[in-house]
Every structure is written in C-alpha cells, then in structure tokens.
Coordinates of N, CA and C in Angstrom, one line a residue:
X1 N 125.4 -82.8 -32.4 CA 126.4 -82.1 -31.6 C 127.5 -83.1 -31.2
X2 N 128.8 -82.7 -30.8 CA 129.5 -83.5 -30.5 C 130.1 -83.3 -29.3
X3 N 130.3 -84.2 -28.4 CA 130.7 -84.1 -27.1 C 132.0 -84.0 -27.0
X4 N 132.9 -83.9 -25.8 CA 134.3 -84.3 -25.4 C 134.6 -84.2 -24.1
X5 N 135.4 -85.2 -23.8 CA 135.9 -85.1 -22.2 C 137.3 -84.7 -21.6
X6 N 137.6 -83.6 -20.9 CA 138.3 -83.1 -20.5 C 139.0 -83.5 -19.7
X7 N 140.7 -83.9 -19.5 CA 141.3 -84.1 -18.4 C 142.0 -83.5 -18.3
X8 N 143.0 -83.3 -17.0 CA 143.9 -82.4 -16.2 C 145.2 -82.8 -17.5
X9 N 146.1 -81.8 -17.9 CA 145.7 -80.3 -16.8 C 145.3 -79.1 -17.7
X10 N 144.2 -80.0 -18.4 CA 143.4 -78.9 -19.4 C 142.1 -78.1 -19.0
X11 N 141.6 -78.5 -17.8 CA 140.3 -78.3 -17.2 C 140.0 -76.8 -17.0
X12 N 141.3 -75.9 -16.6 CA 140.8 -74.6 -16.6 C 140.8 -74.1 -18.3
X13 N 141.6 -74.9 -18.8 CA 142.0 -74.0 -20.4 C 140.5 -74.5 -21.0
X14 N 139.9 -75.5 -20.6 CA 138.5 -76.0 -21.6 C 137.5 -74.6 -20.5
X15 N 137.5 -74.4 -19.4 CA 136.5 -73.1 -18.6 C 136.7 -72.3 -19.7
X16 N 138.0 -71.7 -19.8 CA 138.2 -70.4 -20.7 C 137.6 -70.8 -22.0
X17 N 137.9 -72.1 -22.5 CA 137.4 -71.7 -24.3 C 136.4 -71.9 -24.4
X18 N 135.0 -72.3 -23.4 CA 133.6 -72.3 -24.0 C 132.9 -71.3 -24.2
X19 N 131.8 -71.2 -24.9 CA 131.2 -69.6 -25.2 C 130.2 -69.8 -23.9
X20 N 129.8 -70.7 -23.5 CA 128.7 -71.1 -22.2 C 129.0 -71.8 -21.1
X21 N 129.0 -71.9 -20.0 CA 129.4 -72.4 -19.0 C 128.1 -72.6 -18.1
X22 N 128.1 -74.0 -17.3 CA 127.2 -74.3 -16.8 C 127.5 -73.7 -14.7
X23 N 126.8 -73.6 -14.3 CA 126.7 -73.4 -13.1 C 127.8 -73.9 -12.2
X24 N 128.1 -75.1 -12.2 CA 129.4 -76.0 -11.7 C 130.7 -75.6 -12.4
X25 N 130.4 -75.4 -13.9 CA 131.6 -74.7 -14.1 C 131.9 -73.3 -13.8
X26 N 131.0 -72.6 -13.9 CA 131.1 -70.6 -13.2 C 131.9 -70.9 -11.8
X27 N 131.2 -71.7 -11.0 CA 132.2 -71.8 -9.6 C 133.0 -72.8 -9.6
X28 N 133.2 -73.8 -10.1 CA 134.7 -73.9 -9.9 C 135.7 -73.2 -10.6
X29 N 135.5 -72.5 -11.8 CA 136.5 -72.2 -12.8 C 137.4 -73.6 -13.4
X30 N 136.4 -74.6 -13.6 CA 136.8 -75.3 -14.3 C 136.2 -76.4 -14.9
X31 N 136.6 -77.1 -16.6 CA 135.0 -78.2 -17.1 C 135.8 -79.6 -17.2
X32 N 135.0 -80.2 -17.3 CA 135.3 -81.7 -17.5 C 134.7 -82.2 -19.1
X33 N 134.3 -81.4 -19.1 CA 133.3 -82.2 -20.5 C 132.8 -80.8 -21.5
X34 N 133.0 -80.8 -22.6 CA 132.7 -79.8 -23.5 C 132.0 -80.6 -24.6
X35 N 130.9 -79.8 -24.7 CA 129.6 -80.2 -26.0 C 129.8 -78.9 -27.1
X36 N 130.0 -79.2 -28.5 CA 129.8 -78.2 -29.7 C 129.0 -78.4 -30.7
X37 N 127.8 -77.3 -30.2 CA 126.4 -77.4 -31.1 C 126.3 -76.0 -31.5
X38 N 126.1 -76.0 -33.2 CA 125.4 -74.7 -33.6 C 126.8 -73.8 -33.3
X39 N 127.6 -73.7 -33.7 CA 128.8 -72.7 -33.3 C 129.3 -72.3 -31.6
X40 N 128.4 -73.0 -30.8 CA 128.7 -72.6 -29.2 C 129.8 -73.8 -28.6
X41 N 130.5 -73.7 -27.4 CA 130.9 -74.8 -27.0 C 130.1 -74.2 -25.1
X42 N 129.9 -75.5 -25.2 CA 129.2 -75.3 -24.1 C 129.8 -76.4 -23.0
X43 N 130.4 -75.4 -22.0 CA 131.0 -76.8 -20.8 C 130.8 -77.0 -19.4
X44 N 130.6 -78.2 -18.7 CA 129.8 -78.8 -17.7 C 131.4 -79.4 -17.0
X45 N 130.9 -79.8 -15.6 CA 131.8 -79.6 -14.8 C 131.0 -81.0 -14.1
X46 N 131.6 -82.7 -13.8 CA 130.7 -83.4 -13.8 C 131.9 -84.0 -11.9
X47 N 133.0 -83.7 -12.1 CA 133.5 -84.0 -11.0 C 133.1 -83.9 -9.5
X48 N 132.4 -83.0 -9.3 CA 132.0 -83.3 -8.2 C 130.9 -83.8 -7.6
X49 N 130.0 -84.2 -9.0 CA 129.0 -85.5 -9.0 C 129.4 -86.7 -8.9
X50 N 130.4 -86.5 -9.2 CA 130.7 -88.5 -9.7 C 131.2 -88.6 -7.7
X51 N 132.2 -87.7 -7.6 CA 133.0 -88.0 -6.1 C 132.2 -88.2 -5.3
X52 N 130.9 -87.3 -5.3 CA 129.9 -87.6 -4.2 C 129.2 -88.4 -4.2
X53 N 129.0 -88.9 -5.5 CA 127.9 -90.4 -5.8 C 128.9 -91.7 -5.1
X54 N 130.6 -91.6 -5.7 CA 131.0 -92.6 -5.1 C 131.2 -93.0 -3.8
X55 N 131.7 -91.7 -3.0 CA 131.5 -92.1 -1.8 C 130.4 -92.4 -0.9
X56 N 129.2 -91.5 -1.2 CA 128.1 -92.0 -0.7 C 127.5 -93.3 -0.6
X57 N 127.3 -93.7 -2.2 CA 126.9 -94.3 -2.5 C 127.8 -96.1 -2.6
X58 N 128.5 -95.5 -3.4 CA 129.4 -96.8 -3.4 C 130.6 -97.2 -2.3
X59 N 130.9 -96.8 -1.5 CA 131.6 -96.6 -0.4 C 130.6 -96.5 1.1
X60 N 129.0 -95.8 0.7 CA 128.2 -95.9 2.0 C 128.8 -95.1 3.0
X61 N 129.1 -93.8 2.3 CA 129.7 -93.2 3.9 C 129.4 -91.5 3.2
X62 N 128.3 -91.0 3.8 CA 127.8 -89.9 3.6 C 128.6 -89.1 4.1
X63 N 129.1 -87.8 3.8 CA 129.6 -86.8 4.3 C 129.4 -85.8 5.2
X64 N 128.1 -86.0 5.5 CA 127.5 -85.2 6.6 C 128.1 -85.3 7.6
X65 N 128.0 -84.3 8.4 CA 129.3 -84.2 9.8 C 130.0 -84.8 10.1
X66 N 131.1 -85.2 8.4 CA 132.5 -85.6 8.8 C 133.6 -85.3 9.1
X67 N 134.9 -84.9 8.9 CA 135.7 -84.2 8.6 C 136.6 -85.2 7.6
X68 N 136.5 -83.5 6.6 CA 136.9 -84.2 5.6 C 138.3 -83.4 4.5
X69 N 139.3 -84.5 4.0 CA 140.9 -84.0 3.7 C 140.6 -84.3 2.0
X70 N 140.8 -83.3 1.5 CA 140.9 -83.1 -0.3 C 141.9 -82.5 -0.3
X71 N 143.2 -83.6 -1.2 CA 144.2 -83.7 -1.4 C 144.3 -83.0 -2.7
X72 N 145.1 -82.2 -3.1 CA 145.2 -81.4 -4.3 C 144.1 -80.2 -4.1
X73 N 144.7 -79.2 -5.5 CA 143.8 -78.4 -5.7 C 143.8 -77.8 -7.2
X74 N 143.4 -78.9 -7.9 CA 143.4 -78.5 -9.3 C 142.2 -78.2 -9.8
X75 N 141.8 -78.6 -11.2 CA 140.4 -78.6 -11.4 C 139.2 -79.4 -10.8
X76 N 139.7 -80.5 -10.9 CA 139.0 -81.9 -10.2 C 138.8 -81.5 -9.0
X77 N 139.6 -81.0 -8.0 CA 139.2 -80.3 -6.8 C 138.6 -79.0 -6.9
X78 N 139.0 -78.4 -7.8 CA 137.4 -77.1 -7.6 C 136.3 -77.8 -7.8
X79 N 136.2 -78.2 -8.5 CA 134.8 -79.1 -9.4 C 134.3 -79.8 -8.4
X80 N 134.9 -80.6 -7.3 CA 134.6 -81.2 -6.4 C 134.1 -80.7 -4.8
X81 N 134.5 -79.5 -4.8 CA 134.2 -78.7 -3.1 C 133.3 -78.4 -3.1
X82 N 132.0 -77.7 -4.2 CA 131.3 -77.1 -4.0 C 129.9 -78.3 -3.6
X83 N 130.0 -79.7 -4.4 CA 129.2 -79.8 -4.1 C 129.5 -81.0 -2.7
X84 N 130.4 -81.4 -2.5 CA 130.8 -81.5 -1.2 C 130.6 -81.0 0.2
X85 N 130.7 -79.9 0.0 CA 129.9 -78.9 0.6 C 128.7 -79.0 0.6
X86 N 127.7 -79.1 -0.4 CA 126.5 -78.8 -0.2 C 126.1 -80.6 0.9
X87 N 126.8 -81.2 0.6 CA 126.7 -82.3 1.8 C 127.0 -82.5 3.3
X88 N 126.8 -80.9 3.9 CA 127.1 -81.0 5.5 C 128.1 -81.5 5.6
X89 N 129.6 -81.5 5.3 CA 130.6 -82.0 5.9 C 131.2 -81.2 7.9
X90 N 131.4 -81.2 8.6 CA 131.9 -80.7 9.6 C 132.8 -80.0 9.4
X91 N 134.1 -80.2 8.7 CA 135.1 -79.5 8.0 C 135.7 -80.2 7.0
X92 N 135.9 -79.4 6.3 CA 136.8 -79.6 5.0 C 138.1 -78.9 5.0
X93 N 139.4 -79.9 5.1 CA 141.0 -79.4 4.9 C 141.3 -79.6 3.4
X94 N 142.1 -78.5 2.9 CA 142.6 -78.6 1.1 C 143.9 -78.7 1.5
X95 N 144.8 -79.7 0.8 CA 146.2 -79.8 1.5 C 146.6 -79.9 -0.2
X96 N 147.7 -79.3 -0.4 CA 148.3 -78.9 -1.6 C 149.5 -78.8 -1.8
X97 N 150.4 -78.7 -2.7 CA 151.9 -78.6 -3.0 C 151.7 -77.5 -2.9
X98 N 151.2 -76.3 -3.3 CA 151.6 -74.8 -2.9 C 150.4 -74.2 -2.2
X99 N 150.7 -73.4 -1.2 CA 149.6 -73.0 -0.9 C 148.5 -72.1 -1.6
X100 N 149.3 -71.7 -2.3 CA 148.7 -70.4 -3.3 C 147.3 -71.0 -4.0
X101 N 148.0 -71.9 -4.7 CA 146.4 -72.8 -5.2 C 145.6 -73.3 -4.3
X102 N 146.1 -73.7 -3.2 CA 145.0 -74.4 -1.9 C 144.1 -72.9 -1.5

C-alpha cells in the first residue's frame, strides 16, 4: 500500500476523494493522511491527536477545565475540536476570518 500526507488547503478535497473514511475523518469533514490499497483510498484524520499529545504532554498542560482559544477554522481545526473536547475543556472559543467557517 502506499501512504500520503495531506496539507492545507487540500484536507477537505482528500475527505471528498477517499472511498473510506475513518471516524475522525466522518466528523471533522476532513483527512490528513490518505493510504491506497487494493483500489480503495482510505483517509485518517491524525490532527487532533498530535495537538492534544503536544500540549498535554509536551507542554504539561492538560485541557481539562481550561478555557480554551482555537484560532482558525480550517481542516486542522475540525480535525482538532473533537478530540479536544473529549478532554474536558471548560470552554472552547473558535475565532476566525469569517464567521461563516467558525
């Protein structure tokens, strides 16, 4: 199989062209990474694993009842809310160039 990694501002155009979509991609509507095995493309959404490992972990500052500001709202930021969320934050603000996307 062969892998590939996705960057802005292709991340919704790689959601649309895979035949399979993983869980993190269905809700953000957007991939970071596309695998093509056996005729399928199959795409994963890795951004809002990496944001929460770094801050947690490499930064030491858990997001549990913080409040917390995510600047943009592109793919990287869909990809990134959900599981941010699943970290107890206190609130989450999306501040954006338009609001339409926020």
């Amino acid at each position: 199989s062969d892998l590939m990694n996705v960057t802005a501002p292709f991340k919704l155009d790689a959601s649309n062209y895979a035949t399979e979509r993983s869980q993190a991609v269905k809700l953000a509507g957007a991939a970071n990474a596309l695998k093509f095995e056996r005729g399928q493309v199959f795409a994963e959404n890795f951004d809002g694993i990496g944001l929460i490992r770094d801050v947690s972990e490499n930064l030491h500052t858990p997001l549990s009842g913080k409040r917390v500001l995510l600047l943009g709202a592109g793919g990287a930021a869909r990809g990134a809310l959900l599981p941010m969320l699943a970290q107890g934050p206190k609130e989450v603000v999306i501040a954006n160039r338009t609001v339409q996307k926020a």
